[in-house]
mmCIF file of C-alpha atoms in Angstrom:
data_model
loop_
_atom_site.group_PDB
_atom_site.id
_atom_site.type_symbol
_atom_site.label_atom_id
_atom_site.label_comp_id
_atom_site.label_asym_id
_atom_site.label_seq_id
_atom_site.Cartn_x
_atom_site.Cartn_y
_atom_site.Cartn_z
ATOM 1 C CA LYS A 1 34.782 75.385 153.286
ATOM 2 C CA ASN A 2 36.188 75.966 156.730
ATOM 3 C CA LEU A 3 39.406 77.931 157.236
ATOM 4 C CA SER A 4 42.119 75.827 158.747
ATOM 5 C CA MET A 5 43.217 76.865 162.301
ATOM 6 C CA PRO A 6 46.809 77.662 163.178
ATOM 7 C CA GLY A 7 48.688 74.388 164.141
ATOM 8 C CA THR A 8 46.228 72.120 162.276
ATOM 9 C CA LYS A 9 48.049 69.382 160.379
ATOM 10 C CA ILE A 10 46.405 69.076 156.921
ATOM 11 C CA THR A 11 46.999 66.011 154.853
ATOM 12 C CA HIS A 12 46.315 65.352 151.237
ATOM 13 C CA ASP A 13 43.086 63.574 152.084
ATOM 14 C CA ASP A 14 41.826 66.831 153.865
ATOM 15 C CA LYS A 15 42.033 68.898 150.627
ATOM 16 C CA ASP A 16 38.178 68.913 150.257
ATOM 17 C CA LYS A 17 37.596 69.939 153.776
ATOM 18 C CA TYR A 18 39.841 73.072 154.075
ATOM 19 C CA VAL A 19 41.088 76.121 152.116
ATOM 20 C CA LEU A 20 44.268 77.916 153.031
ATOM 21 C CA LYS A 21 44.278 81.729 153.485
ATOM 22 C CA LEU A 22 47.511 83.314 152.070
ATOM 23 C CA VAL A 23 48.559 86.043 154.562
ATOM 24 C CA LYS A 24 51.698 87.229 152.870
ATOM 25 C CA ASN A 25 52.811 87.730 149.256
ATOM 26 C CA LEU A 26 54.397 84.717 147.829
ATOM 27 C CA TYR A 27 57.011 84.815 145.133
ATOM 28 C CA GLY A 28 55.670 83.096 141.905
ATOM 29 C CA GLN A 29 52.028 83.908 142.427
ATOM 30 C CA LYS A 30 50.230 85.223 139.396
ATOM 31 C CA GLN A 31 49.481 88.533 141.316
ATOM 32 C CA ALA A 32 52.903 88.683 143.112
ATOM 33 C CA GLY A 33 54.269 91.433 140.788
ATOM 34 C CA LYS A 34 51.125 93.622 141.121
ATOM 35 C CA VAL A 35 51.187 93.201 144.929
ATOM 36 C CA TRP A 36 54.848 94.160 145.085
ATOM 37 C CA TYR A 37 54.335 97.200 142.792
ATOM 38 C CA ASP A 38 51.424 98.474 144.880
ATOM 39 C CA HIS A 39 53.524 98.142 148.025
ATOM 40 C CA LEU A 40 56.439 99.995 146.510
ATOM 41 C CA LYS A 41 54.241 102.710 144.994
ATOM 42 C CA LYS A 42 52.575 103.307 148.317
ATOM 43 C CA LYS A 43 55.893 103.669 150.199
ATOM 44 C CA LEU A 44 57.489 105.868 147.587
ATOM 45 C CA ILE A 45 54.423 108.278 147.655
ATOM 46 C CA GLU A 46 54.713 108.343 151.527
ATOM 47 C CA LEU A 47 58.328 109.379 151.013
ATOM 48 C CA ASN A 48 57.143 112.236 148.826
ATOM 49 C CA PHE A 49 58.062 110.750 145.599
ATOM 50 C CA ILE A 50 55.840 111.946 142.666
ATOM 51 C CA GLN A 51 54.649 109.355 140.160
ATOM 52 C CA SER A 52 54.855 110.126 136.581
ATOM 53 C CA LYS A 53 51.383 110.586 134.833
ATOM 54 C CA LEU A 54 52.761 109.055 131.687
ATOM 55 C CA ASP A 55 54.731 106.105 132.917
ATOM 56 C CA ASP A 56 53.812 104.079 136.092
ATOM 57 C CA CYS A 57 57.423 103.094 136.565
ATOM 58 C CA VAL A 58 58.792 106.539 136.654
ATOM 59 C CA PHE A 59 58.959 108.568 139.963
ATOM 60 C CA TYR A 60 60.444 111.988 140.624
ATOM 61 C CA TYR A 61 61.983 113.286 143.816
ATOM 62 C CA ARG A 62 63.101 116.960 143.388
ATOM 63 C CA THR A 63 65.720 116.736 140.598
ATOM 64 C CA THR A 64 66.186 113.039 140.712
ATOM 65 C CA ILE A 65 64.389 110.490 138.554
ATOM 66 C CA PHE A 66 63.673 106.988 140.142
ATOM 67 C CA LEU A 67 63.174 104.153 137.514
ATOM 68 C CA VAL A 68 61.661 100.722 138.439
ATOM 69 C CA TYR A 69 61.951 97.522 136.649
ATOM 70 C CA THR A 70 60.372 94.925 138.935
ATOM 71 C CA ASP A 71 62.861 95.116 141.878
ATOM 72 C CA ASP A 72 65.812 96.583 139.966
ATOM 73 C CA THR A 73 65.945 100.293 140.081
ATOM 74 C CA ILE A 74 67.960 103.179 138.807
ATOM 75 C CA LEU A 75 68.527 106.671 140.308
ATOM 76 C CA ILE A 76 69.307 109.430 137.863
ATOM 77 C CA GLY A 77 70.135 112.900 138.768
ATOM 78 C CA PRO A 78 72.644 115.736 138.827
ATOM 79 C CA ASN A 79 72.937 116.058 142.623
ATOM 80 C CA THR A 80 75.010 113.330 144.214
ATOM 81 C CA LYS A 81 74.023 114.363 147.819
ATOM 82 C CA GLU A 82 70.316 114.156 146.844
ATOM 83 C CA ILE A 83 70.847 110.682 145.522
ATOM 84 C CA GLU A 84 72.627 109.554 148.705
ATOM 85 C CA LYS A 85 69.813 111.020 150.783
ATOM 86 C CA ILE A 86 67.185 109.036 148.651
ATOM 87 C CA ILE A 87 69.284 105.811 149.232
ATOM 88 C CA LYS A 88 69.156 106.435 152.942
ATOM 89 C CA MET A 89 65.423 107.137 152.844
ATOM 90 C CA LEU A 90 64.855 103.857 150.925
ATOM 91 C CA SER A 91 67.058 101.674 153.141
ATOM 92 C CA LYS A 92 64.887 102.466 156.201
ATOM 93 C CA ASN A 93 61.826 101.118 154.287
ATOM 94 C CA PHE A 94 63.194 98.419 152.074
ATOM 95 C CA LYS A 95 66.069 95.914 152.097
ATOM 96 C CA ILE A 96 68.134 97.383 149.445
ATOM 97 C CA GLU A 97 71.673 96.864 147.914
ATOM 98 C CA ASP A 98 73.551 99.910 146.714
ATOM 99 C CA GLN A 99 75.628 98.737 143.656
ATOM 100 C CA GLY A 100 77.163 102.065 143.123
ATOM 101 C CA ASN A 101 77.431 103.696 139.599
ATOM 102 C CA LEU A 102 75.574 102.076 136.780
ATOM 103 C CA ASN A 103 77.979 99.518 135.341
ATOM 104 C CA ASP A 104 75.764 96.491 134.861
ATOM 105 C CA TYR A 105 72.067 96.337 134.683
ATOM 106 C CA LEU A 106 69.756 93.448 133.662
ATOM 107 C CA GLY A 107 72.694 91.684 132.112
ATOM 108 C CA VAL A 108 73.867 94.773 130.132
ATOM 109 C CA HIS A 109 77.372 96.004 130.740
ATOM 110 C CA ILE A 110 77.731 99.802 130.586
ATOM 111 C CA GLU A 111 80.986 101.428 130.009
ATOM 112 C CA ARG A 112 81.352 105.331 130.262
ATOM 113 C CA LYS A 113 84.252 106.667 128.321
ATOM 114 C CA GLU A 114 86.231 109.872 129.207
ATOM 115 C CA ASP A 115 84.488 111.850 126.224
ATOM 116 C CA GLY A 116 81.037 111.031 127.648
ATOM 117 C CA THR A 117 80.381 108.252 125.252
ATOM 118 C CA LEU A 118 78.490 105.277 126.592
ATOM 119 C CA GLU A 119 79.130 101.664 125.207
ATOM 120 C CA MET A 120 76.540 99.024 126.064
ATOM 121 C CA THR A 121 77.473 95.317 125.475
ATOM 122 C CA GLN A 122 76.292 91.810 126.476
ATOM 123 C CA PRO A 123 79.434 89.544 125.860
ATOM 124 C CA THR A 124 78.257 87.056 128.565
ATOM 125 C CA LEU A 125 74.924 86.555 126.870
ATOM 126 C CA ILE A 126 76.483 86.175 123.399
ATOM 127 C CA LEU A 127 78.957 83.545 124.611
ATOM 128 C CA SER A 128 75.987 81.608 126.234
ATOM 129 C CA ILE A 129 74.083 81.690 122.915
ATOM 130 C CA LEU A 130 77.262 80.492 120.985
ATOM 131 C CA LYS A 131 77.643 77.626 123.461
ATOM 132 C CA ASP A 132 74.015 76.777 123.022
ATOM 133 C CA VAL A 133 74.438 76.204 119.364
ATOM 134 C CA GLY A 134 77.799 74.580 119.628
ATOM 135 C CA LEU A 135 79.866 77.398 118.113
ATOM 136 C CA TRP A 136 81.986 77.855 121.358
ATOM 137 C CA GLU A 137 83.719 75.464 123.501
ATOM 138 C CA ASN A 138 84.134 75.752 127.287
ATOM 139 C CA GLY A 139 87.942 76.196 126.865
ATOM 140 C CA GLY A 140 87.275 79.442 125.162
ATOM 141 C CA LYS A 141 87.754 78.419 121.520
ATOM 142 C CA ASN A 142 85.436 79.117 118.637
ATOM 143 C CA LYS A 143 84.450 76.143 116.602
ATOM 144 C CA ALA A 144 83.391 77.980 113.330
ATOM 145 C CA THR A 145 84.191 80.905 111.065
ATOM 146 C CA SER A 146 82.362 84.235 111.591
ATOM 147 C CA ARG A 147 80.106 85.997 109.010
ATOM 148 C CA THR A 148 80.035 89.761 108.341
ATOM 149 C CA THR A 149 76.132 90.016 108.025
ATOM 150 C CA PRO A 150 73.460 88.144 110.079
ATOM 151 C CA ALA A 151 71.340 86.805 107.121
ATOM 152 C CA TYR A 152 71.722 86.034 103.469
ATOM 153 C CA SER A 153 70.372 88.935 101.390
ATOM 154 C CA THR A 154 69.462 86.707 98.446
ATOM 155 C CA THR A 155 67.396 84.118 100.249
ATOM 156 C CA ILE A 156 63.732 84.543 101.501
ATOM 157 C CA LEU A 157 63.200 82.525 104.796
ATOM 158 C CA THR A 158 59.871 80.885 104.260
ATOM 159 C CA ILE A 159 57.851 78.151 106.191
ATOM 160 C CA ASP A 160 59.604 75.681 104.091
ATOM 161 C CA GLN A 161 56.695 73.181 104.040
ATOM 162 C CA GLU A 162 58.563 70.390 102.284
ATOM 163 C CA GLY A 163 61.798 70.833 104.270
ATOM 164 C CA GLU A 164 63.249 68.533 106.788
ATOM 165 C CA ASP A 165 61.947 68.852 110.396
ATOM 166 C CA PHE A 166 64.584 70.170 112.910
ATOM 167 C CA ASN A 167 63.168 68.778 116.143
ATOM 168 C CA ASP A 168 65.912 70.498 118.252
ATOM 169 C CA LYS A 169 68.630 67.917 117.126
ATOM 170 C CA ASP A 170 71.546 70.210 117.686
ATOM 171 C CA PHE A 171 70.107 72.866 120.059
ATOM 172 C CA ASN A 172 66.893 74.101 121.690
ATOM 173 C CA TYR A 173 65.451 76.400 119.019
ATOM 174 C CA ARG A 174 62.971 78.303 121.169
ATOM 175 C CA GLN A 175 65.548 78.929 123.962
ATOM 176 C CA VAL A 176 68.117 80.250 121.583
ATOM 177 C CA ILE A 177 65.384 82.408 119.896
ATOM 178 C CA GLY A 178 64.482 83.790 123.374
ATOM 179 C CA LYS A 179 68.063 84.750 124.208
ATOM 180 C CA LEU A 180 68.687 86.293 120.693
ATOM 181 C CA LEU A 181 65.389 88.426 121.154
ATOM 182 C CA TYR A 182 66.582 89.741 124.543
ATOM 183 C CA LEU A 183 69.964 90.576 123.115
ATOM 184 C CA GLU A 184 68.417 92.283 120.126
ATOM 185 C CA LYS A 185 65.995 94.442 122.214
ATOM 186 C CA SER A 186 68.788 95.462 124.700
ATOM 187 C CA THR A 187 71.965 96.308 122.585
ATOM 188 C CA ARG A 188 71.987 94.770 119.108
ATOM 189 C CA PRO A 189 69.377 96.193 116.700
ATOM 190 C CA ASP A 190 71.691 95.096 113.877
ATOM 191 C CA ILE A 191 70.280 91.449 114.239
ATOM 192 C CA ALA A 192 66.638 92.694 114.666
ATOM 193 C CA CYS A 193 65.341 91.768 111.233
ATOM 194 C CA ALA A 194 67.161 88.433 110.942
ATOM 195 C CA ILE A 195 66.100 87.172 114.421
ATOM 196 C CA HIS A 196 62.518 88.271 113.814
ATOM 197 C CA LEU A 197 62.495 86.278 110.622
ATOM 198 C CA CYS A 198 63.554 83.214 112.454
ATOM 199 C CA ALA A 199 61.270 83.755 115.443
ATOM 200 C CA ARG A 200 58.159 83.350 113.166
ATOM 201 C CA HIS A 201 59.109 79.529 112.825
ATOM 202 C CA CYS A 202 59.175 78.351 116.422
ATOM 203 C CA ILE A 203 56.337 76.024 115.994
ATOM 204 C CA LYS A 204 57.059 74.118 112.800
ATOM 205 C CA THR A 205 60.862 74.415 112.765
ATOM 206 C CA LYS A 206 62.686 73.139 109.814
ATOM 207 C CA VAL A 207 66.398 72.556 109.243
ATOM 208 C CA SER A 208 66.563 75.668 107.054
ATOM 209 C CA HIS A 209 65.341 77.798 110.050
ATOM 210 C CA ALA A 210 67.934 76.433 112.304
ATOM 211 C CA LEU A 211 70.694 77.106 109.807
ATOM 212 C CA ALA A 212 69.373 80.752 109.572
ATOM 213 C CA VAL A 213 69.791 80.875 113.417
ATOM 214 C CA LYS A 214 73.254 79.560 113.157
ATOM 215 C CA ARG A 215 74.044 82.187 110.584
ATOM 216 C CA ILE A 216 73.107 84.956 113.097
ATOM 217 C CA CYS A 217 75.282 83.211 115.695
ATOM 218 C CA ARG A 218 78.270 83.076 113.235
ATOM 219 C CA TYR A 219 77.818 86.877 112.783
ATOM 220 C CA LEU A 220 77.774 87.301 116.594
ATOM 221 C CA LEU A 221 80.840 85.194 116.818
ATOM 222 C CA GLY A 222 82.832 87.841 115.055
ATOM 223 C CA THR A 223 81.108 90.822 116.916
ATOM 224 C CA LYS A 224 80.765 89.274 120.379
ATOM 225 C CA ASP A 225 82.399 92.182 122.137
ATOM 226 C CA LYS A 226 80.362 94.774 120.153
ATOM 227 C CA GLY A 227 77.209 96.501 121.187
ATOM 228 C CA LEU A 228 75.544 100.004 121.203
ATOM 229 C CA ILE A 229 77.804 103.105 121.264
ATOM 230 C CA LEU A 230 75.922 106.202 122.467
ATOM 231 C CA LYS A 231 77.235 109.717 121.771
ATOM 232 C CA PRO A 232 74.678 112.181 123.309
ATOM 233 C CA GLN A 233 74.238 115.399 121.409
ATOM 234 C CA GLU A 234 72.257 118.533 122.062
ATOM 235 C CA GLU A 235 69.117 117.656 120.055
ATOM 236 C CA SER A 236 65.732 116.247 120.360
ATOM 237 C CA PHE A 237 63.899 113.069 118.759
ATOM 238 C CA ASP A 238 64.797 111.510 115.415
ATOM 239 C CA CYS A 239 62.623 108.732 113.993
ATOM 240 C CA TRP A 240 63.894 106.703 110.967
ATOM 241 C CA VAL A 241 61.082 104.570 109.505
ATOM 242 C CA ASP A 242 60.869 102.262 106.521
ATOM 243 C CA ALA A 243 58.675 99.582 105.149
ATOM 244 C CA SER A 244 59.292 96.863 102.554
ATOM 245 C CA HIS A 245 56.061 96.029 100.715
ATOM 246 C CA ALA A 246 55.373 92.196 100.781
ATOM 247 C CA SER A 247 59.061 91.560 100.481
ATOM 248 C CA GLU A 248 58.751 88.121 102.135
ATOM 249 C CA TRP A 249 56.216 86.827 99.573
ATOM 250 C CA SER A 250 57.165 83.571 97.893
ATOM 251 C CA SER A 251 55.251 81.760 95.217
ATOM 252 C CA LYS A 252 56.187 78.367 96.741
ATOM 253 C CA SER A 253 54.851 79.145 100.289
ATOM 254 C CA ALA A 254 52.016 81.650 99.488
ATOM 255 C CA ILE A 255 49.359 78.872 99.396
ATOM 256 C CA ASP A 256 50.382 77.650 102.814
ATOM 257 C CA ASP A 257 51.254 80.883 104.402
ATOM 258 C CA PRO A 258 49.150 83.952 103.382
ATOM 259 C CA ASN A 259 51.130 86.039 105.874
ATOM 260 C CA THR A 260 53.866 86.339 103.107
ATOM 261 C CA ALA A 261 51.547 89.037 101.620
ATOM 262 C CA ARG A 262 52.117 91.211 104.573
ATOM 263 C CA SER A 263 54.721 93.908 104.659
ATOM 264 C CA ARG A 264 57.649 94.204 107.078
ATOM 265 C CA MET A 265 58.255 97.598 108.742
ATOM 266 C CA GLY A 266 61.066 98.891 110.787
ATOM 267 C CA TYR A 267 61.899 101.961 112.801
ATOM 268 C CA THR A 268 64.521 103.463 114.986
ATOM 269 C CA ILE A 269 63.720 106.214 117.376
ATOM 270 C CA CYS A 270 66.674 108.257 118.713
ATOM 271 C CA TYR A 271 66.990 110.926 121.387
ATOM 272 C CA ALA A 272 69.971 113.284 121.553
ATOM 273 C CA GLY A 273 71.403 111.273 118.650
ATOM 274 C CA CYS A 274 71.213 107.901 120.466
ATOM 275 C CA PRO A 275 68.983 104.965 119.545
ATOM 276 C CA MET A 276 66.596 104.245 122.401
ATOM 277 C CA LEU A 277 63.911 102.142 120.708
ATOM 278 C CA TRP A 278 63.706 100.044 117.580
ATOM 279 C CA ALA A 279 61.507 97.415 116.037
ATOM 280 C CA SER A 280 61.349 95.143 113.052
ATOM 281 C CA LYS A 281 57.897 93.518 112.648
ATOM 282 C CA MET A 282 55.256 92.326 110.255
ATOM 283 C CA GLN A 283 52.320 94.738 109.757
ATOM 284 C CA THR A 284 48.955 93.455 110.995
ATOM 285 C CA GLU A 285 47.061 94.425 107.929
ATOM 286 C CA ILE A 286 48.005 93.693 104.209
ATOM 287 C CA ALA A 287 48.999 96.824 102.458
ATOM 288 C CA LEU A 288 47.874 97.253 98.834
ATOM 289 C CA SER A 289 50.767 99.347 97.765
ATOM 290 C CA SER A 290 54.334 100.333 98.812
ATOM 291 C CA THR A 291 52.942 103.861 99.773
ATOM 292 C CA GLU A 292 50.330 102.342 102.060
ATOM 293 C CA ALA A 293 52.837 100.054 103.631
ATOM 294 C CA GLU A 294 55.177 103.064 104.324
ATOM 295 C CA TYR A 295 52.299 105.128 105.731
ATOM 296 C CA ILE A 296 51.276 102.383 108.077
ATOM 297 C CA ALA A 297 54.882 102.161 109.189
ATOM 298 C CA LEU A 298 55.078 105.906 109.706
ATOM 299 C CA SER A 299 51.793 105.849 111.942
ATOM 300 C CA GLN A 300 52.994 102.905 113.926
ATOM 301 C CA SER A 301 56.329 104.511 114.697
ATOM 302 C CA LEU A 302 54.863 107.643 115.843
ATOM 303 C CA ARG A 303 52.725 105.768 118.214
ATOM 304 C CA GLU A 304 55.919 105.210 120.054
ATOM 305 C CA VAL A 305 57.418 108.591 119.518
ATOM 306 C CA LEU A 306 54.455 110.748 120.828
ATOM 307 C CA PRO A 307 54.313 109.237 124.244
ATOM 308 C CA LEU A 308 58.118 109.622 124.590
ATOM 309 C CA MET A 309 57.875 113.257 123.671
ATOM 310 C CA ALA A 310 55.158 113.738 126.303
ATOM 311 C CA LEU A 311 57.362 112.030 128.917
ATOM 312 C CA MET A 312 60.360 114.281 127.912
ATOM 313 C CA ARG A 313 58.139 117.350 128.411
ATOM 314 C CA GLU A 314 57.080 116.089 131.850
ATOM 315 C CA VAL A 315 60.764 115.610 132.681
ATOM 316 C CA GLN A 316 61.503 119.117 131.730
ATOM 317 C CA GLU A 317 58.451 120.550 133.752
ATOM 318 C CA ARG A 318 59.849 118.669 136.759
ATOM 319 C CA GLY A 319 62.988 120.657 136.472
ATOM 320 C CA VAL A 320 65.176 117.864 135.395
ATOM 321 C CA GLN A 321 67.435 118.817 132.516
ATOM 322 C CA ALA A 322 68.403 115.970 130.208
ATOM 323 C CA ASN A 323 70.753 117.985 127.993
ATOM 324 C CA THR A 324 73.280 120.618 128.779
ATOM 325 C CA ARG A 325 70.759 123.253 127.740
ATOM 326 C CA PRO A 326 66.871 122.926 127.435
ATOM 327 C CA CYS A 327 65.895 121.713 124.011
ATOM 328 C CA ARG A 328 62.598 122.052 122.239
ATOM 329 C CA VAL A 329 60.801 118.650 122.340
ATOM 330 C CA HIS A 330 60.358 118.066 118.647
ATOM 331 C CA CYS A 331 60.630 115.044 116.302
ATOM 332 C CA LYS A 332 62.172 114.894 112.873
ATOM 333 C CA VAL A 333 60.869 111.843 110.946
ATOM 334 C CA PHE A 334 62.883 110.482 108.042
ATOM 335 C CA GLU A 335 60.914 108.666 105.381
ATOM 336 C CA ASP A 336 61.969 107.480 101.817
ATOM 337 C CA ASN A 337 58.456 107.348 100.257
ATOM 338 C CA GLU A 338 57.074 110.584 98.825
ATOM 339 C CA GLY A 339 53.536 109.191 98.603
ATOM 340 C CA ALA A 340 53.469 108.445 102.456
ATOM 341 C CA ILE A 341 54.940 111.911 103.216
ATOM 342 C CA GLU A 342 52.136 113.537 101.085
ATOM 343 C CA ILE A 343 49.438 111.597 102.775
ATOM 344 C CA ALA A 344 50.801 112.630 106.180
ATOM 345 C CA LYS A 345 51.159 116.368 105.338
ATOM 346 C CA VAL A 346 48.096 116.854 103.241
ATOM 347 C CA PRO A 347 44.670 115.451 104.683
ATOM 348 C CA LYS A 348 43.187 114.845 101.317
ATOM 349 C CA MET A 349 40.658 111.956 100.282
ATOM 350 C CA ARG A 350 42.410 109.904 97.486
ATOM 351 C CA PRO A 351 40.863 107.037 95.446
ATOM 352 C CA ARG A 352 43.768 104.633 96.358
ATOM 353 C CA THR A 353 44.037 105.522 100.002
ATOM 354 C CA LYS A 354 40.533 106.373 101.155
ATOM 355 C CA HIS A 355 40.216 102.991 102.685
ATOM 356 C CA LEU A 356 42.897 103.589 105.267
ATOM 357 C CA ASN A 357 41.611 103.485 108.691
ATOM 358 C CA ILE A 358 41.392 106.642 110.910
ATOM 359 C CA LYS A 359 43.801 104.989 113.361
ATOM 360 C CA TYR A 360 46.662 105.660 110.794
ATOM 361 C CA HIS A 361 45.938 109.339 110.645
ATOM 362 C CA HIS A 362 46.380 109.928 114.376
ATOM 363 C CA PHE A 363 49.600 111.880 113.994
ATOM 364 C CA ARG A 364 48.475 114.397 111.456
ATOM 365 C CA GLU A 365 47.458 116.910 114.164
ATOM 366 C CA GLU A 366 51.116 116.878 115.426
ATOM 367 C CA VAL A 367 52.352 117.524 111.934
ATOM 368 C CA LYS A 368 50.001 120.412 111.811
ATOM 369 C CA LYS A 369 51.169 121.867 115.098
ATOM 370 C CA GLY A 370 54.794 121.503 114.130
ATOM 371 C CA THR A 371 55.846 119.203 116.860
ATOM 372 C CA VAL A 372 56.483 116.603 114.233
ATOM 373 C CA SER A 373 58.296 117.260 110.958
ATOM 374 C CA ILE A 374 58.547 114.737 108.180
ATOM 375 C CA TYR A 375 61.554 114.841 105.785
ATOM 376 C CA HIS A 376 62.323 112.847 102.627
ATOM 377 C CA VAL A 377 65.570 110.823 102.764
ATOM 378 C CA ALA A 378 67.183 108.843 99.934
ATOM 379 C CA THR A 379 66.715 105.102 100.157
ATOM 380 C CA GLY A 380 70.469 104.585 100.352
ATOM 381 C CA GLU A 381 70.619 106.776 103.383
ATOM 382 C CA GLN A 382 67.520 105.232 105.133
ATOM 383 C CA MET A 383 68.996 103.768 108.371
ATOM 384 C CA ALA A 384 65.779 101.777 109.002
ATOM 385 C CA ASP A 385 66.285 99.872 105.837
ATOM 386 C CA MET A 386 68.323 97.329 107.729
ATOM 387 C CA LEU A 387 65.214 96.554 109.924
ATOM 388 C CA THR A 388 62.936 95.563 106.960
ATOM 389 C CA LYS A 389 64.897 93.047 105.087
ATOM 390 C CA PRO A 390 68.330 91.364 104.952
ATOM 391 C CA LEU A 391 70.871 93.589 103.203
ATOM 392 C CA ASP A 392 74.069 93.034 101.266
ATOM 393 C CA GLU A 393 77.314 93.532 103.227
ATOM 394 C CA THR A 394 78.107 96.970 101.910
ATOM 395 C CA LEU A 395 74.815 98.581 102.732
ATOM 396 C CA PHE A 396 74.384 96.660 105.966
ATOM 397 C CA LEU A 397 77.820 97.869 107.253
ATOM 398 C CA LYS A 398 76.859 101.596 106.230
ATOM 399 C CA HIS A 399 73.693 101.519 108.185
ATOM 400 C CA ARG A 400 75.102 99.736 111.118
ATOM 401 C CA LYS A 401 77.894 102.350 111.536
ATOM 402 C CA LYS A 402 75.214 104.993 111.520
ATOM 403 C CA MET A 403 72.885 103.344 113.917
ATOM 404 C CA MET A 404 75.402 101.604 116.278
ATOM 405 C CA GLY A 405 78.603 103.637 115.968
ATOM 406 C CA TRP A 406 80.936 100.803 114.705
#
């Protein structure tokens, strides 16, 4: 096809005669994000920034760290003058807006207390969710009573094959699920298990699933101003990991949903005593025992931990001190299953575990070297337990206090 010439007027009838050449990056194009990132990276390197070898969105400039999330960025460093210098450098190459100290980022409100504690909350998003499900009026009045836990501990949420279809009668199920997932991943790990149980039913949504979402929202109604309280301490990584072996199995739905045989795992990764990453998810393989389910969870969690440890070593090598004194990059893993700990510590072929794929043994070398230590913790003290199944009020509040600070 011929390229159109400048000034040529093309009509709909000419679509088979011409093609248009895109000469400038256009917002919304499939490749727009990649084009923007390549442009940003090139300019930053020209300004003597050094890109991290472990994370493409982390750049270093002397003692300052530059974090990139699309076009929202954060500058972290101990030297205010150096940060101001970087802002001036960037303003000459990009159209930027300096929003001052980090108070709000990607919808998360960050409040720094006098004692150094950070509190991260999302009250605006929570109110938006409550309005979506009809639990909050525009006048600022709640229309329902709150709940102390996000899910019933005595009921298993299944596909409910014979239940009544929901069909978005009261609210847009997928839209609310999307907002709840963003809320959970940002500041509310306490709803992780409950929301992921509901998220599995976005296609064939039943009334029972919608009621489970409303239960989460009733819990948020009473905790709408709460979030994550971070109290940094002089210590390295902690990983709390747990699994619940086939806990969602139901004799009624097993025929229609073989996934009920899968185990749910959960883990929380902390640095300096502060939760920084957490997950509640179904395992991709069916575990044949609770020990196997726990060991798979242990392996999966350390896939997240080991790259973070490597990134922290890189930060220290660049001369950026994250603590008041240099700390040894080391991870303590807390597991409540003795069998899983034994498999991790002693590389021995066992009749009941010899079928485990080598991908689940990847962290054994780190255990040998001593960079990862695994400790047994009582089930009642296992903080990650709240990420594997709905708990009763007493246990839920205990683990929430330990994880989130309130």
